[in-house]
Coordinates of C-alpha atoms and ligand atoms in Angstrom, one line a residue:
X1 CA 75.9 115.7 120.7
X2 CA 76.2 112.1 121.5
X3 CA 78.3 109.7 119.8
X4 CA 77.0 106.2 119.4
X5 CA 79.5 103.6 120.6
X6 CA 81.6 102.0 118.2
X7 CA 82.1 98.0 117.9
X8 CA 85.9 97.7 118.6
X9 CA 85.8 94.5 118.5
X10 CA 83.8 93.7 115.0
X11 CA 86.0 96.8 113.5
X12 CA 89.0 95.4 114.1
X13 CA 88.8 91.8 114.3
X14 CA 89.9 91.1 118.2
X15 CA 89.8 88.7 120.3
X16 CA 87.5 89.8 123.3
X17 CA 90.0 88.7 126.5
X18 CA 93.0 90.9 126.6
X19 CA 96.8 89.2 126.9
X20 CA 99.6 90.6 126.6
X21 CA 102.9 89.0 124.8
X22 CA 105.3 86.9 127.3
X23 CA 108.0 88.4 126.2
X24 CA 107.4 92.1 125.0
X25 CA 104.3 94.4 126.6
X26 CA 102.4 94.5 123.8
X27 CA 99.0 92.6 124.0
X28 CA 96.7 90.9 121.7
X29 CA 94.7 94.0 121.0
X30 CA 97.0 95.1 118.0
X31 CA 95.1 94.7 115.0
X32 CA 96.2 91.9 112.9
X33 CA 99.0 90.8 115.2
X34 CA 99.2 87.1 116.5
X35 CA 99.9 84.6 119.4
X36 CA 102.0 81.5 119.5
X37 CA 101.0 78.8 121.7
X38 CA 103.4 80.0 123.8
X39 CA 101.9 83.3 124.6
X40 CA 104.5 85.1 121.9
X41 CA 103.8 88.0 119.7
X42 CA 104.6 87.4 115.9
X43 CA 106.6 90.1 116.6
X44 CA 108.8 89.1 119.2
X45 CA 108.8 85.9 116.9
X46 CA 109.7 87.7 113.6
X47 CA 112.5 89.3 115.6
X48 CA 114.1 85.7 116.8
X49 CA 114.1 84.7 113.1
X50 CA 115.3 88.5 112.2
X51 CA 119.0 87.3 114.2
X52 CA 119.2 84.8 112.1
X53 CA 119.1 86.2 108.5
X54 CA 122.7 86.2 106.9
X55 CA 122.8 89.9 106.8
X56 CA 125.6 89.4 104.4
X57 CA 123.7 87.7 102.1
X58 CA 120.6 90.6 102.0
X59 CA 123.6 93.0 101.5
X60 CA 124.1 91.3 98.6
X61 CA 120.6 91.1 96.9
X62 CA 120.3 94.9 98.1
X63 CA 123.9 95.7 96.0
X64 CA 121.8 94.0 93.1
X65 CA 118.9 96.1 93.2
X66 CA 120.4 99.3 93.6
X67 CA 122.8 98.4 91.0
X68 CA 119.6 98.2 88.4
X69 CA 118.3 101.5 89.2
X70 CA 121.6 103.7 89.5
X71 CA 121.5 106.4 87.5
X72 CA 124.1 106.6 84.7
X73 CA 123.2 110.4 84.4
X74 CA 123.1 112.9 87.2
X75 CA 119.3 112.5 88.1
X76 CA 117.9 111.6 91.1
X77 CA 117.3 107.3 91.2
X78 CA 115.5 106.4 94.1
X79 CA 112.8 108.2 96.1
X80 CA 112.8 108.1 100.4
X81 CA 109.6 109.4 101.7
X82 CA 111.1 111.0 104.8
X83 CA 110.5 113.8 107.5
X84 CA 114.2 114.2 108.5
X85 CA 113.3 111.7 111.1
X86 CA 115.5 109.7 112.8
X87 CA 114.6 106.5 110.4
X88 CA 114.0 107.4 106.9
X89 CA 117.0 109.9 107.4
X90 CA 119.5 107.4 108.3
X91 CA 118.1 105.3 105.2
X92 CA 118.4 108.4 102.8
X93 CA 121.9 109.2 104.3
X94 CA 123.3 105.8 103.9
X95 CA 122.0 105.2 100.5
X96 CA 123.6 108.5 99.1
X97 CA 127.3 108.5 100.9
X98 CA 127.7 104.5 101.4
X99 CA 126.2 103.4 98.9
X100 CA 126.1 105.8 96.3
X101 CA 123.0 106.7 95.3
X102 CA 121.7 109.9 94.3
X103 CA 118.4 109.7 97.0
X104 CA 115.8 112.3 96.6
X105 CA 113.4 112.9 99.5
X106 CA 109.9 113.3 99.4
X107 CA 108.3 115.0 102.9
X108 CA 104.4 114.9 103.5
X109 CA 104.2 117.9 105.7
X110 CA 103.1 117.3 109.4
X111 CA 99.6 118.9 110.1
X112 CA 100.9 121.3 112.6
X113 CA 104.9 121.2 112.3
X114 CA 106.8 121.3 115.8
X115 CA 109.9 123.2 116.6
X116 CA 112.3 120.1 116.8
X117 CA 110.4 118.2 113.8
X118 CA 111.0 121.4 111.2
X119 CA 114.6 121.8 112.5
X120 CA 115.4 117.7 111.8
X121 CA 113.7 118.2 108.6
X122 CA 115.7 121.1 107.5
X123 CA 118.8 119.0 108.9
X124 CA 119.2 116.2 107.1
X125 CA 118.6 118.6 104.1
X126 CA 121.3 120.0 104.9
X127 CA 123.3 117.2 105.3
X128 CA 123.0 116.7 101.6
X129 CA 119.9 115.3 100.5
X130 CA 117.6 117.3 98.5
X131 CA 114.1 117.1 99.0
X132 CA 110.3 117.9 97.9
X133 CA 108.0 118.9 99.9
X134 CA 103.7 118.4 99.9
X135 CA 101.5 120.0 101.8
X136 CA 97.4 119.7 101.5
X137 CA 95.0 122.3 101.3
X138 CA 94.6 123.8 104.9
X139 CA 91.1 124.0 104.7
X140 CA 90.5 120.9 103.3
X141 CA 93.3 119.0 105.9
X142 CA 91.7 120.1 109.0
X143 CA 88.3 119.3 107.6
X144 CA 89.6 115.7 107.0
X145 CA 91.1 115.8 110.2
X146 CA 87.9 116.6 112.0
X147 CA 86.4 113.8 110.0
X148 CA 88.8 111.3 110.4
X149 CA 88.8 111.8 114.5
X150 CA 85.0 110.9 114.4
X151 CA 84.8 108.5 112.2
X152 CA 87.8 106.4 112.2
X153 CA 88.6 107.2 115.8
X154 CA 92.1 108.8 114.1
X155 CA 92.5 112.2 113.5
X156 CA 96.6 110.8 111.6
X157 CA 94.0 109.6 109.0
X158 CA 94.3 112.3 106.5
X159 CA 98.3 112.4 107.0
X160 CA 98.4 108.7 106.3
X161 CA 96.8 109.1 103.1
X162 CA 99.5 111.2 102.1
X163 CA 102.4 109.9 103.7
X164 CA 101.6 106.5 101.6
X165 CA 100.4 108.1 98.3
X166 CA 102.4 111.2 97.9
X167 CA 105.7 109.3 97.0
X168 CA 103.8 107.1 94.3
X169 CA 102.5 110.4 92.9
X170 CA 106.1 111.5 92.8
X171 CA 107.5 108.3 91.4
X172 CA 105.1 108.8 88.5
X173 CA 106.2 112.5 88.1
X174 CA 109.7 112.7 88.1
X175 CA 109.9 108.5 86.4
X176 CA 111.4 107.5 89.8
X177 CA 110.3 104.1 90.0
X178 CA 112.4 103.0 93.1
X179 CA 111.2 103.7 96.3
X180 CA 113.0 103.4 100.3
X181 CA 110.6 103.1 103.1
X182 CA 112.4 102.6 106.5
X183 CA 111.2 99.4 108.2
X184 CA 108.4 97.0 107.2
X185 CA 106.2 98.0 110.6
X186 CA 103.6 95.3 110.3
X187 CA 106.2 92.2 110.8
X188 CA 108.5 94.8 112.7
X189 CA 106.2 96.0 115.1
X190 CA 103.3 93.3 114.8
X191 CA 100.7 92.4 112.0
X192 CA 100.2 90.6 108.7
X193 CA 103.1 88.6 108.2
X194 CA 102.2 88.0 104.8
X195 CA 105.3 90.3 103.4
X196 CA 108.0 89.0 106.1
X197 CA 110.0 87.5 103.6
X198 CA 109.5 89.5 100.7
X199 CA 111.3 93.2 100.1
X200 CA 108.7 95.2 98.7
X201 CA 105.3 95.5 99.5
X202 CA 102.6 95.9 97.4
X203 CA 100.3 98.5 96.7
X204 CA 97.4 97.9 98.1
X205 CA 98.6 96.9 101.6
X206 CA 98.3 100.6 102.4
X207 CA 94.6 100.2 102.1
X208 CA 94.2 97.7 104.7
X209 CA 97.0 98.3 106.8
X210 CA 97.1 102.0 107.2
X211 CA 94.0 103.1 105.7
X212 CA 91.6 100.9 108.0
X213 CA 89.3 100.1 104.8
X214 CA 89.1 103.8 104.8
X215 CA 91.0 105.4 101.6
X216 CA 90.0 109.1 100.8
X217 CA 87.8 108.3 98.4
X218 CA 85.3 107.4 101.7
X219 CA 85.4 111.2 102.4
X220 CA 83.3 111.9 99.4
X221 CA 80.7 110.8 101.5
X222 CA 80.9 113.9 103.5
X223 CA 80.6 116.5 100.5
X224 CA 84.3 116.1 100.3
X225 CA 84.4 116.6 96.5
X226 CA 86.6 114.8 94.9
X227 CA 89.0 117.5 93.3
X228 CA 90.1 118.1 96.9
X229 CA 90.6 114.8 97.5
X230 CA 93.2 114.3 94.7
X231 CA 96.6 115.3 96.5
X232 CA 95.7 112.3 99.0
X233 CA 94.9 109.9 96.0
X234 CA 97.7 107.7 95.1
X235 CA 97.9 108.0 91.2
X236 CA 96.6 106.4 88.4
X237 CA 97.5 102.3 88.7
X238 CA 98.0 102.1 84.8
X239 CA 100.7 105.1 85.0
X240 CA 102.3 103.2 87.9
X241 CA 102.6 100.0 86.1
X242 CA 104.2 102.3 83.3
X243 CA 106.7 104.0 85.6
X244 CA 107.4 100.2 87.5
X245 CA 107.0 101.8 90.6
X246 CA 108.5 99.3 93.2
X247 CA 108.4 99.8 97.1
X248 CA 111.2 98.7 99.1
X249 CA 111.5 98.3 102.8
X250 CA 115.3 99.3 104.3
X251 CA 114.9 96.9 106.8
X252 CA 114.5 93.8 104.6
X253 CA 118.5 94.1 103.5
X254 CA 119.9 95.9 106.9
X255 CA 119.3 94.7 110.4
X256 CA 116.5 97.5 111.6
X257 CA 117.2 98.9 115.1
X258 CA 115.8 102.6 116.1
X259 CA 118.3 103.3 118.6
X260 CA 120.9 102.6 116.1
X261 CA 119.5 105.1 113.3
X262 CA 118.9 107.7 116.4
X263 CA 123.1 107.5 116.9
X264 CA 123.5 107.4 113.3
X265 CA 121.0 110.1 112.2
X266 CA 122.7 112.6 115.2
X267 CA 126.4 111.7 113.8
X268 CA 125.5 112.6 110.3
X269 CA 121.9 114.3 109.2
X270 CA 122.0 117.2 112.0
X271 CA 119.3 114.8 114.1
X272 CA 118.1 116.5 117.3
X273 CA 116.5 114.7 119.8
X274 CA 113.5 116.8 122.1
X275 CA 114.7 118.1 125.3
X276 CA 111.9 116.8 127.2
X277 CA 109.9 113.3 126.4
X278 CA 106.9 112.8 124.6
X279 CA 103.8 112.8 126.5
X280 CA 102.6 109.4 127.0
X281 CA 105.6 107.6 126.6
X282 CA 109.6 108.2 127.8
X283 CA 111.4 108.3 124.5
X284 CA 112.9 111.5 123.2
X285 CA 113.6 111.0 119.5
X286 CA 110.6 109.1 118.2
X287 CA 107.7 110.9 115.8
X288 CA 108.3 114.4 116.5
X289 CA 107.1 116.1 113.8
X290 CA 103.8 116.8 114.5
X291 CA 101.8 118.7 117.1
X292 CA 98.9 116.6 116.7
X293 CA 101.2 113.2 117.1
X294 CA 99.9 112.7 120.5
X295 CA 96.3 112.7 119.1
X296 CA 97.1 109.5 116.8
X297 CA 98.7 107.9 119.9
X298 CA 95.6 108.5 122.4
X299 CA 92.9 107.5 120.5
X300 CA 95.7 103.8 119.8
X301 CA 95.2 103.7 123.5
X302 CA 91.4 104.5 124.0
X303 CA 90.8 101.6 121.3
X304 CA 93.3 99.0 121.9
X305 CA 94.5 99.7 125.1
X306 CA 98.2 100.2 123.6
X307 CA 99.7 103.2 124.7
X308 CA 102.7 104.9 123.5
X309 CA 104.8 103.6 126.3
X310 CA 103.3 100.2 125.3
X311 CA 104.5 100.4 121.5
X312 CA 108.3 102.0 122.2
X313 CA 108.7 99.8 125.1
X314 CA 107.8 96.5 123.1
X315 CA 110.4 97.1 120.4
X316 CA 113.2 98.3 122.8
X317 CA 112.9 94.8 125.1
X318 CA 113.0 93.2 121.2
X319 CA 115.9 95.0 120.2
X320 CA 117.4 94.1 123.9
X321 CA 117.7 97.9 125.2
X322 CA 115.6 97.2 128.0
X323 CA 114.4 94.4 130.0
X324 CA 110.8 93.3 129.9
X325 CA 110.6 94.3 133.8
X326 CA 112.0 97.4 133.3
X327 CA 109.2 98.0 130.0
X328 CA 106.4 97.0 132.5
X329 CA 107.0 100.0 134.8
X330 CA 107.6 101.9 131.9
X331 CA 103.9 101.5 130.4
X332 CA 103.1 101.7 134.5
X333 CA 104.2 105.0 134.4
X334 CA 103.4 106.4 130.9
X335 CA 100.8 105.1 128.9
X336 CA 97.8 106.6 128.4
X337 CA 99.1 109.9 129.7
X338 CA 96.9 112.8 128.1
X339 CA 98.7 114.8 125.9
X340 CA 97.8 118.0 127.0
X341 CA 100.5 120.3 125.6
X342 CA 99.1 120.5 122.0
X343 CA 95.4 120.2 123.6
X344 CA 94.4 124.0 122.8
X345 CA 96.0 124.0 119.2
X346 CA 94.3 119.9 118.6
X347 CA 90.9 121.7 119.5
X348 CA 91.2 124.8 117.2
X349 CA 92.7 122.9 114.5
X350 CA 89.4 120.9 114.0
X351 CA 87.2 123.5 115.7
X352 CA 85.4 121.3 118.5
X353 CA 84.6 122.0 122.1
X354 CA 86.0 119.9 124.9
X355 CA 82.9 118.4 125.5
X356 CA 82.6 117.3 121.9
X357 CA 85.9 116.1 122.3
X358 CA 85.5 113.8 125.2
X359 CA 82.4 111.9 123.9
X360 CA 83.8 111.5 120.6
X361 CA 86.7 109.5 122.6
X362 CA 84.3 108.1 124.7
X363 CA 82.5 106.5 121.2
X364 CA 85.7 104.8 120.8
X365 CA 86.0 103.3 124.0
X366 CA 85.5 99.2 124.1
X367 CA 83.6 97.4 127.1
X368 CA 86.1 95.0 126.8
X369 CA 89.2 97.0 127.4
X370 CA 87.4 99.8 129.8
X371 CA 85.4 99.6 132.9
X372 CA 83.5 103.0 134.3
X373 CA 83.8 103.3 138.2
X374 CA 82.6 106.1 139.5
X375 CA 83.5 108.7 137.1
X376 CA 86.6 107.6 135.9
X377 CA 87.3 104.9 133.3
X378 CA 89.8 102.3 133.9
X379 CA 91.6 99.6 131.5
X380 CA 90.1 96.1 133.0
X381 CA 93.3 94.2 132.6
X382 CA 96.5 95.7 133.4
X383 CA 100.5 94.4 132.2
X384 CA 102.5 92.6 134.7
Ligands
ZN401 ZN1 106.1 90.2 122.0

């Protein structure tokens, strides 16, 4: 069955002629991310003005905070949504034995769990952070799944509802209000800089960020009913208000860098990196978890042209782990590479034939970013 083509462009606001960042590899094609007139990403600029905070000072103001929420009893006061990654377990960790904080994690399961993902998750459990877990309906999940890959040209939709609302939902439950995300990834990585200077971000940035106008109520649409849509809802906003919920990003009070929470995390939550590197990109320790991780990444690349090779690279010539010449071969080399181990298990999960597959991605190809010759597409402007 044939797909009709989607408008790239008009979906995601771009600018038609691709360019790519002077001083990272990552191009004008990430939603909501901007150019100076120097031909520098806001991210590359966020991070120039990131050097310059008195770290001290944040310290400080983060001391404050967690000073108001400490729990004079023996509960649990603050939430960290975390998979036992490499980030969100270095924040959990840190918060509990240097600061002193009595963290409880909140995991929304991976779709399909991988070897190394279940093992870090059980690890920094074991390092002393106690933890719920959520997991969606099966049925329902790969359903949303299926949807989500046509439709939004994502199949991570479904898990992005949940990563984002499940910790409000538990907030509300247990009368948590604080909450620890890791780093702030639109001023971090690229995007509305509207909450660069501000430490918590509000709640409906999900929507527009994550959710691409797309929050699970949309499903409904496709007999979805709505009592199956409920564990991806984020809760009532009047029980919120009640609770105070408030949504804190790590990475406004400490300096943010990966590789740093990658050494940390292996010194002291159990972290294991894989063996071998993630398809499409040559990083070993980044988004693990999930089988169908490669899926999310893909169909970044089929749209935007930003590969996985492109996003890791971008950060670690930020960060100053690698040069920008040595990033350029990197996305040379990597990006775009089809991620073919979990192929088989991507297919069965949402029960679609290859050729299904292949002119759903097709829909989500752009004229702009792809060219056809012969019978193989290829991206019209390339890095250098
Ligand atoms: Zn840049």
């Amino acid at each position: 069955m044939p797909y009709q083509k989607k408008n790239i462009l008009k979906l995601y606001n771009l600018p038609k002629k691709v360019k790519f960042c002077k001083s990272c590899t990552i191009s004008n094609q990430r939603p909501r991310i901007t150019f100076d007139k120097n031909g520098i990403c806001s991210a590359c600029n966020f991070n120039l003005y990131k050097k310059k905070i008195d770290w001290k000072k944040r310290e400080e103001e983060l001391l404050k905070l967690l000073d108001k929420f400490r729990s004079k009893t023996s509960g649990f006061d603050c939430l960290v949504p975390s998979s036992g990654g490499k980030d969100s377990g270095y924040v959990a960790h840190i918060l509990k034995y240097k600061y002193e904080m009595n963290p409880l994690t909140i995991t929304w399961a991976p779709n399909i769990w991988t070897d190394i993902g279940f093992k870090n998750y059980n690890g920094l459990v074991d390092s002393g952070i106690s933890n719920i877990l959520g997991k969606p309906n099966g049925e329902i999940n790969k359903i949303l799944t299926k949807l989500s890959f046509i439709h939004v040209g994502d199949p991570f939709q479904p898990f992005v509802y949940g990563q984002a609302n499940f910790p409000l939902m538990m907030s509300v439950q247990y009368n948590i209000p604080l909450i620890f995300y890791g780093e702030n990834g639109e001023v971090e990585y690229g995007g509305d800089l509207k909450n660069a200077h501000k430490p918590t971000k509000g709640l409906n940035d999900d929507k527009k960020h994550y959710f691409s106008n797309h929050p699970p109520k949309h499903c409904e649409k496709y007999q979805i009913k709505k009592k199956d849509l409920d564990f991806y809802n984020a809760p009532n906003i009047k029980k919120i208000n009640k609770i105070g919920s408030e949504m804190h990003f790590f990475s406004y009070y400490h300096y943010w860098d990966p590789q740093e929470n990658f050494y940390y995390c292996t010194k002291n939550t159990n972290f294991l990196p894989n063996l071998e590197r993630s398809e499409g990109t040559y990083s070993k320790y980044a988004s693990l978890d999930d089988q169908l991780d490669g899926f999310h990444y893909y169909l970044m690349y089929i749209k935007f042209g930003i590969g996985r090779a492109t996003s890791d690279s971008a950060h670690e010539i930020r960060d100053e782990k690698i040069s920008r010449e040595e990033g350029v071969s990197l996305v040379k080399k990597y990006d775009g590479e089809f991620p073919k181990k979990y192929f088989k298990v991507f297919l069965k999960y949402i029960d679609m034939n290859e050729n299904e597959f292949w002119n759903i991605i097709n829909s989500w190809r752009s004229d702009h970013i792809w060219k056809k010759e012969k019978k193989n597409y290829k991206l019209r402007t390339i890095i250098s």
